[in-house]
mmCIF file of C-alpha atoms in Angstrom:
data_model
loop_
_atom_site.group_PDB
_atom_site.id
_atom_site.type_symbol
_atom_site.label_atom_id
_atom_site.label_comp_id
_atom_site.label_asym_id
_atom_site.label_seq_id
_atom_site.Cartn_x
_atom_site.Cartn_y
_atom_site.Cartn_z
ATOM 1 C CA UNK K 1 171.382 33.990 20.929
ATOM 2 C CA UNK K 2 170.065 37.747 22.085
ATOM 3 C CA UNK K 3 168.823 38.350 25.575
ATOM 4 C CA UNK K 4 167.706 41.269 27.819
ATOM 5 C CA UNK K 5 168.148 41.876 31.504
ATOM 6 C CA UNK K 6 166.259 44.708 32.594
ATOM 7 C CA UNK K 7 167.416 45.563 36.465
ATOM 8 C CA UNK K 8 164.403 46.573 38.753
ATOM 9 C CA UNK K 9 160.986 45.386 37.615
ATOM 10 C CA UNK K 10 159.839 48.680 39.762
ATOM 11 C CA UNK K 11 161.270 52.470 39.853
ATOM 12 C CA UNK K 12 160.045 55.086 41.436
ATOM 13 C CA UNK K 13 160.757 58.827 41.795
ATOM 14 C CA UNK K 14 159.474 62.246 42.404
ATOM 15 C CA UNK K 15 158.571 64.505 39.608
ATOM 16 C CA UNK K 16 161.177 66.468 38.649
ATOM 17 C CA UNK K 17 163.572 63.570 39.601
ATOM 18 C CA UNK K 18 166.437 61.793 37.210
ATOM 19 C CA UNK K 19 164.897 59.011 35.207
ATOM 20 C CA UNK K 20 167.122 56.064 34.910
ATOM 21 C CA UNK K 21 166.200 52.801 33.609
ATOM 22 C CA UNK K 22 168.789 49.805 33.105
ATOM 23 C CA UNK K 23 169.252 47.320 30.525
ATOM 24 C CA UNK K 24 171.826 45.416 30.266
ATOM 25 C CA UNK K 25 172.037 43.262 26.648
ATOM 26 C CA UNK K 26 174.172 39.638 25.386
ATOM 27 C CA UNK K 27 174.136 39.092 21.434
ATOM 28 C CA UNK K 28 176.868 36.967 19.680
ATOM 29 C CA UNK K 29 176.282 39.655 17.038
ATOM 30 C CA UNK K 30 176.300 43.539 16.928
ATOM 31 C CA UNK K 31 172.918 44.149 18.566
ATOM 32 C CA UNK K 32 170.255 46.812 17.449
ATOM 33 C CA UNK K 33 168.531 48.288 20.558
ATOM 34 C CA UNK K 34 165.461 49.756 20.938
ATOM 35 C CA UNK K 35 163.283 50.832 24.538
ATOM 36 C CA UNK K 36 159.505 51.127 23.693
ATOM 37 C CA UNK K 37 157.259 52.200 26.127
ATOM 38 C CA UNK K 38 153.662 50.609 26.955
ATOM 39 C CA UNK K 39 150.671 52.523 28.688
ATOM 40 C CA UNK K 40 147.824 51.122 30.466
ATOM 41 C CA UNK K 41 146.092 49.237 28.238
ATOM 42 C CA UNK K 42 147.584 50.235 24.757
ATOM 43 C CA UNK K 43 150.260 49.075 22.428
ATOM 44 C CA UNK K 44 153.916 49.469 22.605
ATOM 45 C CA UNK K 45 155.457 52.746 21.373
ATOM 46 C CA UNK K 46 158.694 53.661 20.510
ATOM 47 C CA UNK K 47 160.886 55.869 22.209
ATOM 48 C CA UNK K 48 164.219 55.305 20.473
ATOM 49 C CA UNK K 49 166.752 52.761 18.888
ATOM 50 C CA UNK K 50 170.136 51.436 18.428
ATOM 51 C CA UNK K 51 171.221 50.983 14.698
ATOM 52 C CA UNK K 52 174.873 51.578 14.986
ATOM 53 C CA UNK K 53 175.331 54.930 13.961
ATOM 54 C CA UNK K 54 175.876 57.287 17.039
ATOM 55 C CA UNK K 55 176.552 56.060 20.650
ATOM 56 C CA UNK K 56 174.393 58.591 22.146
ATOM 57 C CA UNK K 57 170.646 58.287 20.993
ATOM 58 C CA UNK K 58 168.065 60.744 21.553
ATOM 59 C CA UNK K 59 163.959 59.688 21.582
ATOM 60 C CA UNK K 60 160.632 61.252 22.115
ATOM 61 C CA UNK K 61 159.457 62.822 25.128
ATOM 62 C CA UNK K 62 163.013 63.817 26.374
ATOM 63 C CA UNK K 63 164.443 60.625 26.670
ATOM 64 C CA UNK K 64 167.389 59.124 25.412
ATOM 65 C CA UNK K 65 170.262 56.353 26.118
ATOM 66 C CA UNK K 66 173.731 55.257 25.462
ATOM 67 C CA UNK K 67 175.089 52.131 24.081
ATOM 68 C CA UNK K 68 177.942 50.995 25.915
ATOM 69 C CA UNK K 69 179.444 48.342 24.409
ATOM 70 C CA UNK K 70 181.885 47.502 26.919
ATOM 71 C CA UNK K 71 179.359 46.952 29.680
ATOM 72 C CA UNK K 72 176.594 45.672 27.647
ATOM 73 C CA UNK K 73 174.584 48.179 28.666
ATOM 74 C CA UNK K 74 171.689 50.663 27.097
ATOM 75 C CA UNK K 75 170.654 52.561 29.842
ATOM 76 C CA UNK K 76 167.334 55.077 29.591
ATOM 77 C CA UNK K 77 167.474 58.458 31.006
ATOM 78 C CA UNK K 78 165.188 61.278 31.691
ATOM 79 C CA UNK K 79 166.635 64.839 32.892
ATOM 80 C CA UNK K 80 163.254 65.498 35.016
ATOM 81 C CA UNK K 81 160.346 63.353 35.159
ATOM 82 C CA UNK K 82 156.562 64.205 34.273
ATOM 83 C CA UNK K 83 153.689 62.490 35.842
ATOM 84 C CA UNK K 84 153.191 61.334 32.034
ATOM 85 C CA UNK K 85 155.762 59.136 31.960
ATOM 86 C CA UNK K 86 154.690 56.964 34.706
ATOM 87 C CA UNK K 87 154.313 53.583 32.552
ATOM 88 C CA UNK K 88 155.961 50.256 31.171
ATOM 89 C CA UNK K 89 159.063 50.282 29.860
ATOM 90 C CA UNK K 90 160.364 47.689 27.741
ATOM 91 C CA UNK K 91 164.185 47.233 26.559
ATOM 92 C CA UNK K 92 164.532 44.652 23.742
ATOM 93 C CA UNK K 93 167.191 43.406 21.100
ATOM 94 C CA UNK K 94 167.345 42.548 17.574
ATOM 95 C CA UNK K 95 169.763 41.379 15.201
ATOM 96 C CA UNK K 96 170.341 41.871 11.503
ATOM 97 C CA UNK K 97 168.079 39.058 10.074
ATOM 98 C CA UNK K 98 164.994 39.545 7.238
ATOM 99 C CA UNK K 99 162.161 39.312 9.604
ATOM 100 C CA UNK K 100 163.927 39.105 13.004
ATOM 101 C CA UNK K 101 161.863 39.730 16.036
ATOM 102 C CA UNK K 102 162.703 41.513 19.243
ATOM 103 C CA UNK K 103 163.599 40.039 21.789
ATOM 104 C CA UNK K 104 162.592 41.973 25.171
ATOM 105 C CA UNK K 105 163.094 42.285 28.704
ATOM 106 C CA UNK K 106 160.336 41.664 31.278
ATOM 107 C CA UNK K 107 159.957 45.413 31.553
ATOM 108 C CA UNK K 108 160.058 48.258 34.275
ATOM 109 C CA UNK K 109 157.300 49.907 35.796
ATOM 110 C CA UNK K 110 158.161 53.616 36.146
ATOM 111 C CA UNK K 111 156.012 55.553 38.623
ATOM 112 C CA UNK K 112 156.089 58.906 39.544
ATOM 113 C CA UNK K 113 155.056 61.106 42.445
ATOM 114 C CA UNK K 114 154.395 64.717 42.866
ATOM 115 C CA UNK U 1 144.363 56.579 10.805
ATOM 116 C CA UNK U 2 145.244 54.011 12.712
ATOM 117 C CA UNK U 3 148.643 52.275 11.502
ATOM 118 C CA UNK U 4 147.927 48.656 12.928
ATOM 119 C CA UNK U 5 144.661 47.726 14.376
ATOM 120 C CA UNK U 6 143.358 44.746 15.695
ATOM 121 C CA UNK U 7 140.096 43.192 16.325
ATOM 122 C CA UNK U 8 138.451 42.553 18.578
ATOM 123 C CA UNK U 9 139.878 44.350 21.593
ATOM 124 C CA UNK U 10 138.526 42.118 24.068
ATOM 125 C CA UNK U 11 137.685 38.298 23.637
ATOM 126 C CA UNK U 12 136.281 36.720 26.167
ATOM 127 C CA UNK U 13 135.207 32.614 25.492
ATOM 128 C CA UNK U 14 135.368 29.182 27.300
ATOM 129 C CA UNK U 15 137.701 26.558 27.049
ATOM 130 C CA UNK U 16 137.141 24.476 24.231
ATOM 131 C CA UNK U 17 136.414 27.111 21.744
ATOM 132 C CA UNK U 18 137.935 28.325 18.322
ATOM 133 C CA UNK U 19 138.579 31.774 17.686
ATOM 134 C CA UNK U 20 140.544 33.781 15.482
ATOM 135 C CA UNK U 21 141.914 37.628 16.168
ATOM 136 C CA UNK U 22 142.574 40.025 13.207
ATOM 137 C CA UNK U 23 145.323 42.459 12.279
ATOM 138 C CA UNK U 24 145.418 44.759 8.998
ATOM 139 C CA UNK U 25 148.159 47.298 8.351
ATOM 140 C CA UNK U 26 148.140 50.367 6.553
ATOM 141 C CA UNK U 27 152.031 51.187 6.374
ATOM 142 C CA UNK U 28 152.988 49.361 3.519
ATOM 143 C CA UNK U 29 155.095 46.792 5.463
ATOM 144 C CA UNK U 30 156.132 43.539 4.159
ATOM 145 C CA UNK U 31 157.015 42.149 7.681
ATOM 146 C CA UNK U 32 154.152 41.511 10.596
ATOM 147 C CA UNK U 33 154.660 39.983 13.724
ATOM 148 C CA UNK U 34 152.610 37.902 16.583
ATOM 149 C CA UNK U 35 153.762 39.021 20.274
ATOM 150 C CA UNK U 36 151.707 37.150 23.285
ATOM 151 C CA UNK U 37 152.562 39.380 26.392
ATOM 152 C CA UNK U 38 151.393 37.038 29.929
ATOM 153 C CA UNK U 39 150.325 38.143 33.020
ATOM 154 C CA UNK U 40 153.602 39.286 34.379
ATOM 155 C CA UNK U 41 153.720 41.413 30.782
ATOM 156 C CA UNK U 42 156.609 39.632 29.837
ATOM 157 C CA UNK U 43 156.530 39.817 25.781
ATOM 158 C CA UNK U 44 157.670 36.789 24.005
ATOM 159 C CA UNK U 45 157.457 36.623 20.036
ATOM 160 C CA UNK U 46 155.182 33.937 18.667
ATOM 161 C CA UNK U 47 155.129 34.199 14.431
ATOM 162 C CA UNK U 48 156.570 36.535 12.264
ATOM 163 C CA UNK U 49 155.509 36.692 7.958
ATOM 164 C CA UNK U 50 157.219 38.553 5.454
ATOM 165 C CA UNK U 51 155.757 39.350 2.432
ATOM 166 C CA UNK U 52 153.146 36.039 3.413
ATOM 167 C CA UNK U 53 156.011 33.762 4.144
ATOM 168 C CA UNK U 54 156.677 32.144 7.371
ATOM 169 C CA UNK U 55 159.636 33.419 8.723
ATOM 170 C CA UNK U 56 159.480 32.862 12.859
ATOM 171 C CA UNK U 57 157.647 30.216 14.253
ATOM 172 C CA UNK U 58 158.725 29.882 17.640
ATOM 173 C CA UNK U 59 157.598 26.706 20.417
ATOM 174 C CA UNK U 60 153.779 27.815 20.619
ATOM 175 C CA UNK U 61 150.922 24.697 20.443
ATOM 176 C CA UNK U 62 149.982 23.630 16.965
ATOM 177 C CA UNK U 63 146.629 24.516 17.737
ATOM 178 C CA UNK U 64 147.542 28.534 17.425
ATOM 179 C CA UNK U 65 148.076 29.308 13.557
ATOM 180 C CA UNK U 66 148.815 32.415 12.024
ATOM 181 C CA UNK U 67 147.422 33.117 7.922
ATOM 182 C CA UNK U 68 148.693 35.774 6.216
ATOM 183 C CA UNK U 69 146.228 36.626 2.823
ATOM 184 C CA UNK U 70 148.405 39.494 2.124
ATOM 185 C CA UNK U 71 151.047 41.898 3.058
ATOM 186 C CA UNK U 72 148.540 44.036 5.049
ATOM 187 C CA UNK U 73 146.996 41.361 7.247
ATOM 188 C CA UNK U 74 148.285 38.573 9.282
ATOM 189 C CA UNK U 75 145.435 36.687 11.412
ATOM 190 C CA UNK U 76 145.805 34.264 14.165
ATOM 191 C CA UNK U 77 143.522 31.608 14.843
ATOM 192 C CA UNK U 78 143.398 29.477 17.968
ATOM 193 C CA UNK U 79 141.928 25.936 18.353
ATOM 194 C CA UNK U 80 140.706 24.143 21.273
ATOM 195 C CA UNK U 81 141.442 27.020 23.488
ATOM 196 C CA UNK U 82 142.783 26.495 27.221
ATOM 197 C CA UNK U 83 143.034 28.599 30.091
ATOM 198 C CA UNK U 84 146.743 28.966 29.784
ATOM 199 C CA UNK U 85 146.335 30.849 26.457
ATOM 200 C CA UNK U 86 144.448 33.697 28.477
ATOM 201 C CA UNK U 87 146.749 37.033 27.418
ATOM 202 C CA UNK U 88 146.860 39.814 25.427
ATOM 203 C CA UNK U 89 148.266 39.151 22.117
ATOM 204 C CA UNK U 90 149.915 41.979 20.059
ATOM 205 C CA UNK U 91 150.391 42.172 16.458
ATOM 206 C CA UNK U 92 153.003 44.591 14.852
ATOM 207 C CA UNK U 93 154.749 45.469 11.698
ATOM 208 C CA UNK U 94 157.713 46.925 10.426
ATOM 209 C CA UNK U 95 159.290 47.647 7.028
ATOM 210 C CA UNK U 96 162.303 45.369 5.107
ATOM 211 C CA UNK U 97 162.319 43.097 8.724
ATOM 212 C CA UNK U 98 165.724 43.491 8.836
ATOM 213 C CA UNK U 99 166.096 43.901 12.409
ATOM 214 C CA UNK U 100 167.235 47.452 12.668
ATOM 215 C CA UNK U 101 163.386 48.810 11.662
ATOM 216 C CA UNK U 102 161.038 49.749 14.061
ATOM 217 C CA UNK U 103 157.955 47.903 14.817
ATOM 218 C CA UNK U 104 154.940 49.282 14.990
ATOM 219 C CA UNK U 105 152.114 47.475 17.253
ATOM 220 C CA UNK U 106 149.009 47.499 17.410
ATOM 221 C CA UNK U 107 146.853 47.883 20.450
ATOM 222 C CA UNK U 108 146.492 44.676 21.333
ATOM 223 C CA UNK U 109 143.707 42.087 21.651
ATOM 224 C CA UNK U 110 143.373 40.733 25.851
ATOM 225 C CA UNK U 111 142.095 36.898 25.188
ATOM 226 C CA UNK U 112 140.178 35.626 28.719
ATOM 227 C CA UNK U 113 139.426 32.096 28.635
ATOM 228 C CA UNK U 114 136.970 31.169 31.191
#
């Protein structure tokens, strides 16, 4: 079985500031990866995945994370922060399965101050 | 154009009642997904179809079913509705479900049971 701990349901920093969201993953199976993000009232996005190939994955808006298999981990990072990106993010798991679904964390709340 | 829609966007009804929500895709997916996300917007996977067959059908009441008529549309209907069912239900889709595809979602349908 998959499952997702996300650590801090709430983040907060300055603009300008590091971004740095953790998710740590368990699968019995090589995982795939994937952080989407959710604004107020809208759907879920995505802002880049984990399919194997490279280590080091690079999304939209700036972001990107690093599988780590050793920890378990997929962290999210952000150079500098925008007031923009204050929303939910969402880590979540898959496996290689015809129609699979994701499994997710419960999700981080990102704000961000001037 | 909007790659998964869903209608309507708001559903407000009393306990008791029937009602079904809609979802149509225009990617050309064969795999289409039901997400419920809760108050606390944890996201937990509820039905997933591909190509019209039943692939996921996780512990959710009997009286929610999903009907796919064809590739581009997976509805879910909900009988005898309760108070408990009051969320916002996401539908998504991705291509060749084989767990490394993204899912695309649509932007969501927020069910109030009164």
């Amino acid at each position: 079985a998959q499952s997702v701990t996300q650590l801090g349901s709430h983040v907060s920093v300055s603009e300008g500031a590091l971004v740095l969201l953790r998710c740590n993953y368990s699968s019995s199976v090589p995982p795939y990866l994937f952080w989407y993000v959710q604004y107020p009232n809208q759907g879920l996005q995505l802002l880049l995945k984990y399919t194997s190939a490279a280590t080091l994955v690079k999304g939209i808006n700036g972001f990107e994370a690093e599988f780590k298999k050793s920890e378990t981990s997929f962290h999210l990072t952000k150079p500098s922060a925008h007031m923009s990106d204050a929303a939910e993010y969402f880590c979540a798991v898959s496996v290689a399965q015809a129609g699979t679904a994701l499994i997710f964390g419960k999700g981080t709340t990102l704000s961000v101050s001037s | 154009d909007t790659a998964v829609s869903q209608t309507p966007k708001y559903l407000v009804t009393q306990m008791g009642n029937d009602k079904s929500i809609k979802c149509e895709q225009n990617l050309g997916h064969d795999t289409m997904y039901w997400y419920k996300q809760d108050s606390k917007k944890f996201l937990k996977i509820m039905f997933s179809y591909n190509n019209k067959e039943l692939i996921i059908n996780e512990t959710v009441p009997n009286r929610f079913s999903p009907k796919s008529p064809d590739k581009a549309h997976l509805n879910l209907h909900i009988n005898s509705l309760e108070l408990g069912d009051s969320a916002v239900y996401f539908c998504a889709s991705s291509q060749a479900g084989t767990g490394n595809s993204e899912q695309y979602f649509g932007p969501g349908t927020r069910l109030t049971v009164t």
